Coordinates of C-alpha atoms in Angstrom, one line a residue:
M28 CA 0.2 0.0 -0.1
R29 CA 1.3 3.7 -0.6
S30 CA 0.5 4.5 3.2
R31 CA 3.5 2.1 4.1
R32 CA 6.1 3.0 1.4
P33 CA 9.1 4.9 3.1
L34 CA 7.9 8.6 3.8
S35 CA 9.9 11.8 2.4
L36 CA 8.9 14.6 4.7
A37 CA 10.8 18.0 4.5
V38 CA 10.7 20.4 7.8
I39 CA 11.5 24.1 5.5
G40 CA 13.3 26.1 8.3
V41 CA 14.9 24.5 11.4
G42 CA 14.8 27.0 13.9
P43 CA 12.8 26.3 17.6
R44 CA 9.6 25.9 15.5
G45 CA 10.9 23.6 12.6
L46 CA 12.8 21.6 15.5
S47 CA 9.8 21.2 17.7
V48 CA 8.2 19.5 14.6
L49 CA 11.2 17.5 14.0
E50 CA 11.1 16.4 17.5
R51 CA 7.5 15.1 17.3
L52 CA 8.0 13.3 14.0
V53 CA 10.8 11.3 15.9
V54 CA 8.7 10.7 19.1
R55 CA 5.6 9.4 16.7
L56 CA 8.1 7.2 14.7
A57 CA 9.7 5.4 17.7
A58 CA 6.3 4.8 18.8
A59 CA 4.8 3.6 15.5
P60 CA 8.2 2.3 13.3
R61 CA 8.0 3.4 10.0
S62 CA 10.8 4.2 7.3
A63 CA 11.1 7.6 6.6
T64 CA 13.3 10.4 5.6
I65 CA 13.0 13.6 7.0
W66 CA 14.6 16.7 4.9
A67 CA 15.7 19.2 7.6
V68 CA 16.4 22.4 5.4
E69 CA 17.6 25.3 7.0
P70 CA 20.0 28.1 5.4
V71 CA 21.9 29.5 8.5
E72 CA 22.1 26.7 11.2
P73 CA 20.1 23.7 12.0
G74 CA 18.8 24.0 15.4
P75 CA 19.2 27.6 16.3
G76 CA 18.2 28.8 12.9
R77 CA 18.7 32.8 12.3
V78 CA 17.7 34.3 15.5
W79 CA 19.6 31.9 17.6
R80 CA 22.5 31.0 15.6
T81 CA 26.0 30.2 17.6
R82 CA 27.6 32.7 15.7
Q83 CA 26.6 35.8 17.1
S84 CA 28.1 38.1 19.8
G85 CA 27.2 37.4 23.5
W86 CA 25.9 40.5 24.4
Y87 CA 22.8 39.3 22.8
A88 CA 20.8 38.0 25.6
T89 CA 17.4 36.1 25.4
N90 CA 14.4 37.8 27.6
A91 CA 13.6 34.6 28.9
T92 CA 15.2 33.3 31.8
A93 CA 17.0 30.0 31.7
G94 CA 14.4 28.0 33.7
E95 CA 12.0 28.8 31.1
L96 CA 14.1 27.5 28.2
T97 CA 13.4 23.8 26.6
A98 CA 13.6 21.9 23.8
H99 CA 11.7 18.9 24.8
S100 CA 8.2 17.9 25.0
P101 CA 7.4 16.7 28.3
D102 CA 6.7 13.0 27.2
S103 CA 9.9 12.7 25.0
P104 CA 11.3 9.3 25.3
F105 CA 14.7 10.7 23.9
P106 CA 17.7 11.9 26.1
G107 CA 17.9 15.4 27.0
R108 CA 17.6 18.0 29.2
D109 CA 15.8 21.4 29.8
F110 CA 18.4 24.1 29.0
A111 CA 19.0 25.2 33.1
A112 CA 20.2 21.7 33.5
W113 CA 22.2 21.4 30.3
S114 CA 24.0 24.7 30.8
A115 CA 24.3 25.1 34.5
V116 CA 22.9 28.6 34.1
A117 CA 20.8 29.6 37.2
P118 CA 17.0 29.5 36.2
H119 CA 16.7 33.0 37.1
E120 CA 19.5 34.1 35.2
Y121 CA 19.4 35.6 30.9
P122 CA 21.5 33.3 29.1
S123 CA 22.8 34.8 25.8
R124 CA 21.4 34.0 22.5
R125 CA 24.4 32.1 21.2
H126 CA 24.4 29.7 24.4
Y127 CA 20.8 28.7 23.9
G128 CA 21.5 28.3 20.3
A129 CA 24.5 26.1 21.2
Y130 CA 21.6 24.2 23.3
L131 CA 19.2 23.8 20.3
R132 CA 22.2 22.8 18.0
E133 CA 22.9 20.3 20.4
T134 CA 19.3 19.2 20.5
F135 CA 19.0 19.1 16.4
H136 CA 22.2 16.4 16.1
R137 CA 21.0 14.2 19.2
L138 CA 17.8 13.9 17.3
C139 CA 19.7 12.9 14.3
V140 CA 21.8 10.3 15.7
E141 CA 19.0 8.9 18.3
A142 CA 16.4 8.2 15.5
P143 CA 15.0 5.1 15.5
D144 CA 15.9 2.5 12.9
G145 CA 14.4 3.4 9.4
V146 CA 14.3 7.2 9.9
E147 CA 16.9 9.4 8.6
I148 CA 17.1 12.8 9.4
R149 CA 19.1 14.6 6.4
P150 CA 20.4 17.9 7.1
V151 CA 20.3 20.4 3.9
T152 CA 22.2 23.8 4.6
T153 CA 20.5 26.4 1.8
Q154 CA 17.5 28.0 1.2
V155 CA 14.4 26.4 -0.5
T156 CA 13.3 28.7 -3.7
G157 CA 10.3 26.9 -5.0
L158 CA 7.5 24.4 -4.5
T159 CA 5.4 22.8 -6.9
R160 CA 3.1 19.7 -6.7
T161 CA 3.5 17.2 -9.0
A162 CA 1.8 13.6 -9.4
N163 CA 4.5 11.9 -7.4
G164 CA 4.4 14.5 -4.5
L165 CA 5.9 18.0 -4.0
R166 CA 8.8 18.8 -6.0
L167 CA 11.3 21.6 -3.7
R168 CA 13.6 23.6 -5.7
L169 CA 17.1 24.2 -4.1
P170 CA 19.7 26.2 -5.8
D171 CA 21.6 23.1 -6.6
R172 CA 19.2 20.1 -6.7
T173 CA 15.6 19.2 -6.0
I174 CA 13.7 17.2 -3.5
L175 CA 10.7 15.2 -3.9
A176 CA 8.6 14.9 -0.7
D177 CA 5.4 13.7 0.4
K178 CA 4.3 16.5 2.9
V179 CA 6.0 20.0 4.2
V180 CA 5.6 22.0 6.8
L181 CA 6.6 25.8 6.7
T182 CA 8.6 27.1 9.6
T183 CA 10.6 29.6 7.8
G184 CA 10.5 32.1 10.7
H185 CA 11.4 36.0 10.2
S186 CA 11.7 37.0 6.8
D187 CA 12.7 40.6 5.1
L188 CA 10.1 42.5 3.5
E189 CA 10.1 44.8 1.0
P190 CA 10.5 48.6 2.0
S191 CA 7.5 50.6 2.1
E192 CA 6.8 54.1 0.6
E193 CA 7.9 55.7 3.8
D194 CA 11.0 53.3 3.6
R195 CA 12.0 54.2 0.2
R196 CA 11.6 57.9 1.0
L197 CA 14.2 57.5 3.8
R198 CA 16.2 55.4 1.9
A199 CA 16.6 58.4 -0.6
S200 CA 17.7 60.4 2.3
G201 CA 21.2 58.4 3.2
R202 CA 22.0 55.2 5.0
V203 CA 19.4 53.1 6.6
L204 CA 20.3 50.2 8.4
G205 CA 17.2 47.6 9.5
P206 CA 14.5 47.0 10.0
G207 CA 15.6 43.3 10.8
I208 CA 17.4 41.3 14.0
A209 CA 20.6 43.7 15.3
A210 CA 22.8 40.5 14.6
D211 CA 22.5 40.8 11.1
L212 CA 23.1 44.8 10.7
P213 CA 26.3 46.2 9.6
L214 CA 26.6 48.4 12.9
D215 CA 30.2 47.9 12.5
D216 CA 30.3 50.2 9.6
I217 CA 29.1 53.2 12.0
P218 CA 32.0 55.6 12.7
A219 CA 32.7 56.5 15.9
G220 CA 31.3 59.9 17.0
E221 CA 28.5 59.8 14.3
T222 CA 25.0 60.9 15.8
V223 CA 22.7 57.6 14.9
A224 CA 19.1 58.2 15.2
V225 CA 17.5 54.9 16.5
R226 CA 13.7 54.1 15.4
G227 CA 11.9 52.2 17.8
L228 CA 12.6 51.4 21.8
G229 CA 11.9 47.7 22.1
L230 CA 14.0 44.7 22.1
T231 CA 15.7 45.4 19.2
F232 CA 16.8 49.1 20.5
Y233 CA 18.2 47.2 23.4
D234 CA 20.6 45.1 21.2
V235 CA 21.4 47.9 18.9
V236 CA 22.5 50.2 22.0
R237 CA 24.2 46.9 23.5
S238 CA 26.6 46.5 20.3
L239 CA 27.5 49.9 20.0
T240 CA 28.4 50.3 23.5
L241 CA 29.6 46.8 24.6
G242 CA 30.4 46.2 21.4
R243 CA 32.9 49.2 20.7
G244 CA 34.8 48.2 24.2
G245 CA 32.8 50.0 26.5
R246 CA 32.5 48.7 30.0
F247 CA 30.1 49.3 33.0
T248 CA 31.5 49.6 36.2
R249 CA 29.6 49.9 39.8
A250 CA 30.6 52.3 42.7
D251 CA 28.9 52.9 45.9
G252 CA 25.9 51.1 44.5
Q253 CA 25.9 53.6 41.2
L254 CA 26.2 51.9 37.7
R255 CA 28.5 54.2 35.6
Y256 CA 29.3 53.8 31.9
V257 CA 32.9 54.1 31.2
P258 CA 33.4 54.8 27.2
S259 CA 35.7 53.6 24.9
G260 CA 35.9 56.5 22.4
D261 CA 34.9 54.2 19.8
E262 CA 31.1 55.0 20.3
P263 CA 28.6 56.8 18.1
L264 CA 26.2 59.1 19.7
I265 CA 22.7 57.3 19.9
V266 CA 19.7 59.3 19.4
A267 CA 16.3 57.2 19.7
G268 CA 12.6 57.5 20.0
S269 CA 9.4 56.2 19.6
R270 CA 5.3 56.8 19.7
S271 CA 5.5 56.1 23.7
G272 CA 9.2 57.9 24.1
L273 CA 9.7 55.0 26.8
P274 CA 12.0 51.9 26.2
F275 CA 10.4 48.7 27.1
L276 CA 10.4 47.9 30.5
A277 CA 12.4 45.5 32.8
R278 CA 10.6 41.9 33.0
A279 CA 10.3 41.2 36.8
Q280 CA 12.7 39.2 38.5
V281 CA 10.8 35.9 39.5
H282 CA 11.8 34.1 42.6
R283 CA 8.4 32.4 43.1
P284 CA 6.8 31.2 39.7
D285 CA 4.2 29.7 41.6
L286 CA 3.0 32.7 43.3
A287 CA 1.4 34.1 39.9
P288 CA -2.3 33.9 40.3
D289 CA -4.7 32.2 38.0
P290 CA -6.9 34.3 35.9
V291 CA -10.5 34.5 37.5
L292 CA -12.2 36.9 34.9
L293 CA -11.0 35.7 31.7
T294 CA -12.3 32.4 31.7
T295 CA -13.7 30.0 28.8
A296 CA -16.9 30.0 30.3
R297 CA -17.1 33.9 30.4
L298 CA -15.9 34.4 27.2
D299 CA -18.3 31.4 25.6
R300 CA -21.0 34.0 26.9
L301 CA -19.4 36.9 25.6
R302 CA -19.5 35.3 22.1
T303 CA -23.3 33.9 22.4
A304 CA -24.4 38.1 23.5
A305 CA -22.3 38.8 20.6
L306 CA -24.1 36.8 18.2
D307 CA -27.3 37.7 19.6
A308 CA -26.6 41.7 19.2
R309 CA -24.7 41.6 16.0
G310 CA -25.3 38.6 14.1
S311 CA -21.7 37.4 14.5
T312 CA -19.7 35.6 17.3
K313 CA -16.6 38.0 16.9
L314 CA -15.8 40.2 19.5
D315 CA -15.0 43.6 20.2
F316 CA -11.9 43.4 21.9
A317 CA -11.8 47.1 23.5
A318 CA -14.9 46.9 24.4
E319 CA -15.8 43.5 25.6
V320 CA -12.3 41.8 26.6
E321 CA -9.9 44.5 27.3
P322 CA -11.5 45.8 30.6
L323 CA -11.3 42.2 32.0
I324 CA -7.6 42.0 31.1
W325 CA -7.2 45.5 33.0
A326 CA -9.6 44.1 35.9
E327 CA -7.3 41.2 36.0
V328 CA -4.0 43.0 36.2
E329 CA -5.3 45.2 38.8
H330 CA -6.7 42.6 40.6
A331 CA -3.3 41.0 40.9
Y332 CA -1.8 44.3 42.2
Y333 CA -4.3 44.7 44.9
R334 CA -4.2 41.0 45.6
R335 CA -0.5 41.7 46.2
I336 CA -1.3 44.5 48.5
V337 CA -3.6 42.7 50.3
G338 CA -1.2 39.6 50.9
L339 CA 1.2 41.6 52.3
R340 CA -0.9 43.1 54.6
D341 CA -2.9 40.0 56.1
G342 CA -2.9 37.5 53.4
E343 CA -6.6 37.7 52.7
D344 CA -7.9 36.8 49.3
E345 CA -10.7 38.6 48.0
A346 CA -11.0 36.8 44.3
A347 CA -14.7 36.1 44.8
R348 CA -15.8 39.1 45.8
F349 CA -13.7 40.4 43.0
T350 CA -15.3 37.8 40.2
A351 CA -18.9 38.8 41.5
A352 CA -17.9 42.6 40.9
F353 CA -18.0 42.1 37.1
P354 CA -21.1 40.9 35.0
D355 CA -20.8 37.9 32.3
V356 CA -21.0 40.6 30.1
V357 CA -18.8 43.7 30.8
D358 CA -20.7 47.0 30.7
E359 CA -18.8 49.1 28.1
R360 CA -18.4 51.8 30.9
D361 CA -15.8 49.4 32.6
R362 CA -13.4 50.7 30.1
V363 CA -13.2 53.8 31.9
D364 CA -10.2 53.2 34.4
E365 CA -11.9 55.3 37.5
R366 CA -15.3 52.8 36.8
R367 CA -13.2 49.6 36.5
T368 CA -10.9 50.4 39.4
G369 CA -13.6 51.5 41.7
K370 CA -15.2 47.9 41.3
V371 CA -12.0 46.5 41.8
L372 CA -11.1 48.7 45.1
A373 CA -14.5 47.9 46.3
A374 CA -14.1 44.0 45.7
F375 CA -11.0 44.4 48.1
G376 CA -12.5 46.7 50.5
L377 CA -9.4 48.9 50.0
T378 CA -9.7 52.7 50.1
D379 CA -6.0 53.8 51.5
V380 CA -3.9 52.5 48.5
P381 CA -2.5 54.0 45.2
P382 CA -4.6 53.2 42.3
L383 CA -3.1 51.2 39.6
R384 CA -3.3 53.0 36.2
P385 CA -2.2 50.3 33.6
E386 CA -2.4 52.3 30.6
E387 CA -0.3 55.0 32.1
L388 CA 2.3 52.5 33.1
A389 CA 2.8 52.0 29.1
R390 CA 2.2 55.9 28.3
P391 CA 4.1 57.6 31.5
F392 CA 4.4 61.2 29.0
D393 CA 1.1 61.5 27.8
G394 CA -0.7 64.8 27.7
L395 CA 3.1 66.1 28.9
S396 CA 5.5 68.6 27.3
F397 CA 8.8 69.3 28.5
A398 CA 10.7 72.9 28.5
D399 CA 14.0 71.3 26.9
P400 CA 15.6 67.8 26.6
A401 CA 17.5 67.9 30.3
E402 CA 13.9 68.0 31.6
F403 CA 12.7 65.0 29.5
R404 CA 15.8 63.0 30.4
A405 CA 15.1 63.8 34.1
R406 CA 11.6 62.5 33.9
L407 CA 12.5 59.4 31.9
R408 CA 15.6 58.6 34.0
E409 CA 13.0 58.6 37.3
V410 CA 10.8 56.4 35.4
L411 CA 13.6 53.8 34.4
V412 CA 15.2 53.7 38.1
R413 CA 11.6 53.2 39.4
D414 CA 11.3 50.5 37.4
V415 CA 14.5 48.7 37.9
A416 CA 13.8 48.9 41.5
E417 CA 10.2 47.3 41.2
S418 CA 11.6 44.6 38.9
R419 CA 14.3 43.7 41.4
R420 CA 11.8 43.4 44.2
G421 CA 9.9 40.9 42.0
P422 CA 6.1 40.3 42.3
E423 CA 6.1 38.7 45.3
G424 CA 7.4 42.4 46.6
S425 CA 6.2 44.7 44.0
P426 CA 2.5 45.0 43.7
V427 CA 3.4 46.8 40.3
K428 CA 5.4 43.9 38.6
A429 CA 2.7 41.4 40.1
A430 CA 0.2 43.4 38.2
L431 CA 2.8 43.0 35.1
E432 CA 3.2 39.2 35.6
M433 CA -0.1 39.0 35.2
L434 CA -0.3 40.1 31.5
R435 CA 2.2 37.5 30.7
T436 CA -0.1 34.9 33.0
L437 CA -3.2 36.2 30.5
R438 CA -1.0 35.3 26.9
P439 CA -2.2 31.5 26.6
A440 CA -5.5 32.8 26.8
L441 CA -5.4 35.4 24.0
P442 CA -5.3 33.2 21.1
G443 CA -8.6 31.6 21.9
I444 CA -9.8 35.1 21.7
V445 CA -8.0 36.4 18.7
D446 CA -7.3 33.5 16.4
F447 CA -8.6 32.8 12.7
G448 CA -10.8 36.0 13.3
G449 CA -12.0 35.8 16.6
L450 CA -12.5 39.6 16.7
L451 CA -14.2 42.2 14.5
P452 CA -12.0 43.1 11.5
S453 CA -11.6 46.7 13.1
S454 CA -10.9 45.5 16.3
H455 CA -8.5 43.0 14.9
R456 CA -6.5 45.9 13.6
D457 CA -6.6 47.8 16.4
F458 CA -5.6 44.5 18.9
L459 CA -2.5 44.5 16.6
S460 CA -1.8 48.0 16.3
R461 CA -2.7 49.6 20.1
F462 CA -3.0 46.5 22.4
V463 CA -0.1 44.7 21.4
P464 CA 2.7 47.0 21.6
A465 CA 1.5 48.0 24.8
N466 CA 1.2 44.7 25.7
F467 CA 4.8 43.7 24.8
L468 CA 6.2 47.2 26.3
L469 CA 4.7 46.3 30.0
S470 CA 5.6 42.5 30.0
A471 CA 8.2 41.3 27.2
G472 CA 10.9 43.5 28.1
P473 CA 14.6 42.7 28.9
P474 CA 16.2 41.8 32.4
P475 CA 16.5 44.8 35.3
D476 CA 20.4 44.7 34.4
H477 CA 19.8 45.9 30.7
V478 CA 17.5 48.9 31.7
E479 CA 19.8 50.1 34.6
Q480 CA 22.6 50.1 31.8
L481 CA 20.3 52.2 29.5
V482 CA 20.4 54.8 32.7
A483 CA 24.1 54.8 33.0
L484 CA 24.3 55.6 29.3
L485 CA 22.0 58.2 29.6
D486 CA 24.1 59.8 32.5
A487 CA 27.3 59.3 30.3
G488 CA 25.9 61.2 27.3
V489 CA 26.3 58.3 25.0
L490 CA 22.5 58.0 24.6
D491 CA 19.5 60.2 24.5
V492 CA 15.9 59.7 23.9
V493 CA 14.1 62.6 22.2
G494 CA 10.7 62.0 23.4
P495 CA 7.1 61.0 23.1
D496 CA 5.7 60.8 19.4
A497 CA 9.1 61.0 17.8
R498 CA 9.3 61.5 14.1
I499 CA 11.8 61.0 12.0
D500 CA 11.9 63.1 8.6
A501 CA 14.1 63.3 5.4
G502 CA 17.6 64.1 6.3
F503 CA 17.3 61.9 9.2
T504 CA 16.3 64.7 11.9
I505 CA 14.8 63.2 14.3
S506 CA 12.3 65.2 17.1
S507 CA 9.4 64.9 19.9
P508 CA 7.1 67.7 19.1
R509 CA 6.5 67.9 22.9
V510 CA 10.2 68.1 23.7
A511 CA 11.2 71.9 23.0
G512 CA 14.8 71.8 21.4
S513 CA 14.9 68.0 21.0
R514 CA 15.5 68.2 17.2
R515 CA 18.7 66.3 16.3
N516 CA 20.5 65.9 12.9
A517 CA 21.8 61.9 12.3
G518 CA 24.1 60.5 9.6
T519 CA 22.6 57.1 9.8
L520 CA 19.0 55.9 10.5
I521 CA 18.6 52.4 12.3
D522 CA 15.1 51.0 12.1
A523 CA 14.6 48.8 15.2
R524 CA 11.1 48.2 15.2
A525 CA 10.1 44.8 14.7
P526 CA 8.0 44.2 11.6
G527 CA 4.9 42.4 11.5
P528 CA 4.4 39.6 8.7
D529 CA 3.2 41.1 5.4
L530 CA 2.5 38.2 3.1
A531 CA 2.5 40.4 -0.1
R532 CA 5.8 42.3 0.7
D533 CA 7.6 39.0 2.1
R534 CA 11.0 38.8 0.3
N535 CA 11.4 34.9 0.8
P536 CA 11.4 33.5 -2.4
L537 CA 9.4 30.5 -1.6
L538 CA 6.5 32.0 0.1
R539 CA 6.7 34.7 -3.0
Q540 CA 6.5 31.8 -5.6
M541 CA 3.8 29.7 -3.7
L542 CA 1.8 33.0 -3.3
A543 CA 1.9 34.3 -7.1
D544 CA 0.8 30.3 -8.0
G545 CA -2.0 30.5 -5.8
L546 CA -0.7 27.6 -3.3
I547 CA -0.6 30.1 -0.5
S548 CA -3.0 33.0 0.4
E549 CA -3.3 35.8 2.9
F550 CA -5.5 35.6 5.9
V551 CA -8.4 38.1 5.7
N552 CA -10.8 38.6 8.3
T553 CA -14.1 39.3 7.3
D554 CA -17.3 39.9 9.2
P555 CA -20.0 37.7 7.7
A556 CA -22.7 40.4 9.1
T557 CA -21.3 43.2 7.8
G558 CA -18.7 42.3 5.1
E559 CA -16.2 44.5 6.7
S560 CA -12.7 42.8 6.0
F561 CA -9.2 43.1 7.2
A562 CA -6.1 41.8 5.4
T563 CA -3.9 40.7 8.1
G564 CA -0.9 39.8 6.6
G565 CA -0.5 36.4 8.0
L566 CA -0.3 33.3 6.0
A567 CA -3.7 31.5 6.2
V568 CA -4.0 28.4 7.5
T569 CA -6.7 25.8 9.1
P570 CA -6.8 25.3 12.5
A571 CA -4.7 22.5 13.9
P572 CA -3.1 20.6 11.9
F573 CA -2.6 24.1 10.1
R574 CA -2.8 23.1 6.5
V575 CA -2.1 26.0 4.5
V576 CA -5.1 27.4 2.4
D577 CA -4.6 28.5 -1.1
A578 CA -6.1 31.2 -3.2
R579 CA -9.3 29.1 -4.0
G580 CA -9.8 28.7 -0.2
E581 CA -9.2 24.9 0.1
P582 CA -6.7 23.5 2.9
A583 CA -3.9 21.6 1.3
P584 CA -3.7 17.9 2.4
D585 CA 0.1 18.0 2.4
I586 CA 1.5 21.6 3.3
H587 CA 1.4 22.6 6.8
A588 CA 2.8 25.9 8.2
L589 CA 3.7 27.1 11.9
G590 CA 5.3 30.1 13.5
V591 CA 6.2 33.7 12.5
I592 CA 4.6 33.4 9.0
T593 CA 1.2 32.6 10.3
Q594 CA 1.3 35.5 12.9
N595 CA -2.1 37.5 12.7
T596 CA -3.8 34.7 11.4
R597 CA -2.9 33.4 15.0
W598 CA -1.3 35.5 18.0
F599 CA 2.1 35.0 19.6
T600 CA 3.2 32.0 17.3
Q601 CA 6.5 33.6 17.0
V602 CA 7.4 32.4 20.4
G603 CA 10.6 30.1 20.2
T604 CA 10.4 27.8 23.4
G605 CA 7.8 25.7 25.4
R606 CA 8.1 25.4 29.2
P607 CA 9.9 22.6 30.6
G608 CA 7.8 20.1 32.1
Q609 CA 4.9 21.8 30.8
D610 CA 2.0 20.5 27.7
S611 CA 1.9 24.1 26.1
P612 CA 0.3 24.9 22.7
F613 CA 4.1 25.1 21.4
C614 CA 4.5 21.6 21.7
R615 CA 0.8 20.8 20.9
D616 CA 0.9 22.6 17.6
A617 CA 3.9 20.8 16.5
D618 CA 2.4 17.2 17.5
A619 CA -0.5 18.1 15.6
I620 CA 1.3 18.6 12.5
A621 CA 3.7 15.6 12.9
A622 CA 0.4 13.4 13.3
A623 CA -1.0 14.7 10.0
M624 CA 2.2 14.1 8.3
L625 CA 2.5 10.9 9.2
G626 CA -0.9 10.2 8.4
A627 CA -2.2 9.7 11.8
A628 CA -5.6 10.8 13.1

C-alpha cells in the first residue's frame, strides 16, 4: 500500500519551531515504527536557525530566563535536558542567545543520531526557492538540486520585507539599516562619533545599543551602588525615539513562579457567554476586543496588583468578591479606568492605597510637554530607575510587577480570543496596532540589568531619547513635538522596530512563488454580518494541524505552516520555546502537524 512505503518529509526552516516539529516526528516514529527520510532544510544553522545562531556576539541576550527554556516535549522518550540543567545557568538568569543556540544545535544533532531505525534525518544547509505539486508529490527546488517530498511543513521564521513607500523615502536620504535583528545589521560600519538615529525602543533597540557600546569596547562599573558607563571613545552618539518615548520596561525578577495567580475573570466560560451575546446583538460571534475583552484584562491586572497588597498586609484573598463585581457581559463603561478600578477596590475593601493605572504605565508621558531635553531626560530617568527597583523586588514584593506578570500569565488565553478572526475586523486591527505594543512594552522586556545600563548610558551622554511621538524626517532629523529643542540631525538611521508579517511584501523566494502560484494565501478577517474585512498580512492556515489555505480557499492536504509566517492569523506564534515539563501550545501545535504528516488521526 502507498501509505506504508517509506515516507519523504520536509521541514523547511529548522529554528525552534521547525525543531519542535522534527522532535515530534521522531517521537511518533519511535512509537509507531516506519521508514522515513526527513529533510531538515535550514539556510543558517539547523537547530538555532537565524535568531539563535551560535555565531553571534555574546551581548545579545534572551528575554526569557534559563529556567523557562526547553527544546523537549514533556513526554519525549529521548535523552535530553532542559536548558538550565544542560547549561548550568541559574534558572533566574538570562543567558545569551548564542548559548541557547548551542543547546538547540545539540538537540538537533541528538535527534539525528538517536532517530529510530529506518528513520534518517538529512540536514540541508540552504534555502528552498520553490515548490510545485507533481503527480509524485511535492517537488522542492533548491539552488543545486530538487527534493521530492510527500508532505512539507513551512517553519521559515522571520523574513525580510520589501520596503514600504515611507522606507523608500527615507532610504533616498542616506544610509538606513534595518528593520531586522541587530545581529544581521552592519553596525560595525558606523563611524565613531557619528550621530545615529534609532527608530523604536523595543528589544531590538536594546540589542543595537549594546552593540554600539559594549560592542565598541565600553564597559560598566559599579561604585557606591551606582552603575556607571566608561566609554571607549569608539561609540557613536545614539539618539532614539518612539511613539511612547519609553523603552521596554524590565521583566520582573521572578523568585517564586508559583505565586502568579490564575485568571479569575478571563475564563473560557465567560468568553463563551460573550460570544453568544455578540451573536445575538450583531449577528456574529466576533468580539470587540476594546469594549468586551480588554476591560477584563485590565481588571485582572488590577486584581493581581491589589491582591499582592492585600497579601502583604494580611494574606486575605478576595477573588470571589472580585469576580462577583463584574457581570458576565462587561458594561462598556468598565473601559473607563476610574469605574473599573472603583469596582476592584470595592471588592477588596480598600480605600487607602494608590490606584494602579495600567495604561499610564505604558504611556507615562501622555499629555505632558517638556521645556527642554534635560527636563524630559530627568523624567525618563526617574521612570527607568523606579522600574529597575520594582523589577528587582519581583512580583513577590512589588504589586506593580505582580500586575505586569499577570499580563504574561494571560497570554495563553488571548489566542483563543483572537485567532482565525475571533475579533471584529476593525477590532483585530486595533488589537495588533494598539494593545499588542503596549502589552509587550509592559511585559516582554529585557532583564533589569539592561534597563539599569540604559540609565548609565543616559548619564554618560552616549545615549539620548528625544521624547514621545518621535518623528524622523528626510535627512534623518529626529525630534519630539512635545520636547522643546529636541531636534537632532543624524548621519545614519537604524530602524529597530519589529516588522509584523506582510505576506504580500515578504522577500522569501519560496513564499513569493507559492503566493504567485496560488498555493498559499493571505488571511483576511471578514465579518459575515457586515462584510467588513481586514487583510492581516499573515499566512492563511486552518486550525490544527494548520494546513495552508490556497487562493481558492481550499486547505492543502500535504502542506502545513507554523510560527512567524502565520502571525496575525494566529497570535503569539513567534515564541521560540516551550515551558519545561509543561504541555504547552508550542508542543501541541508541533505534535498536531507531526501526526498529520505521518497520516495519524
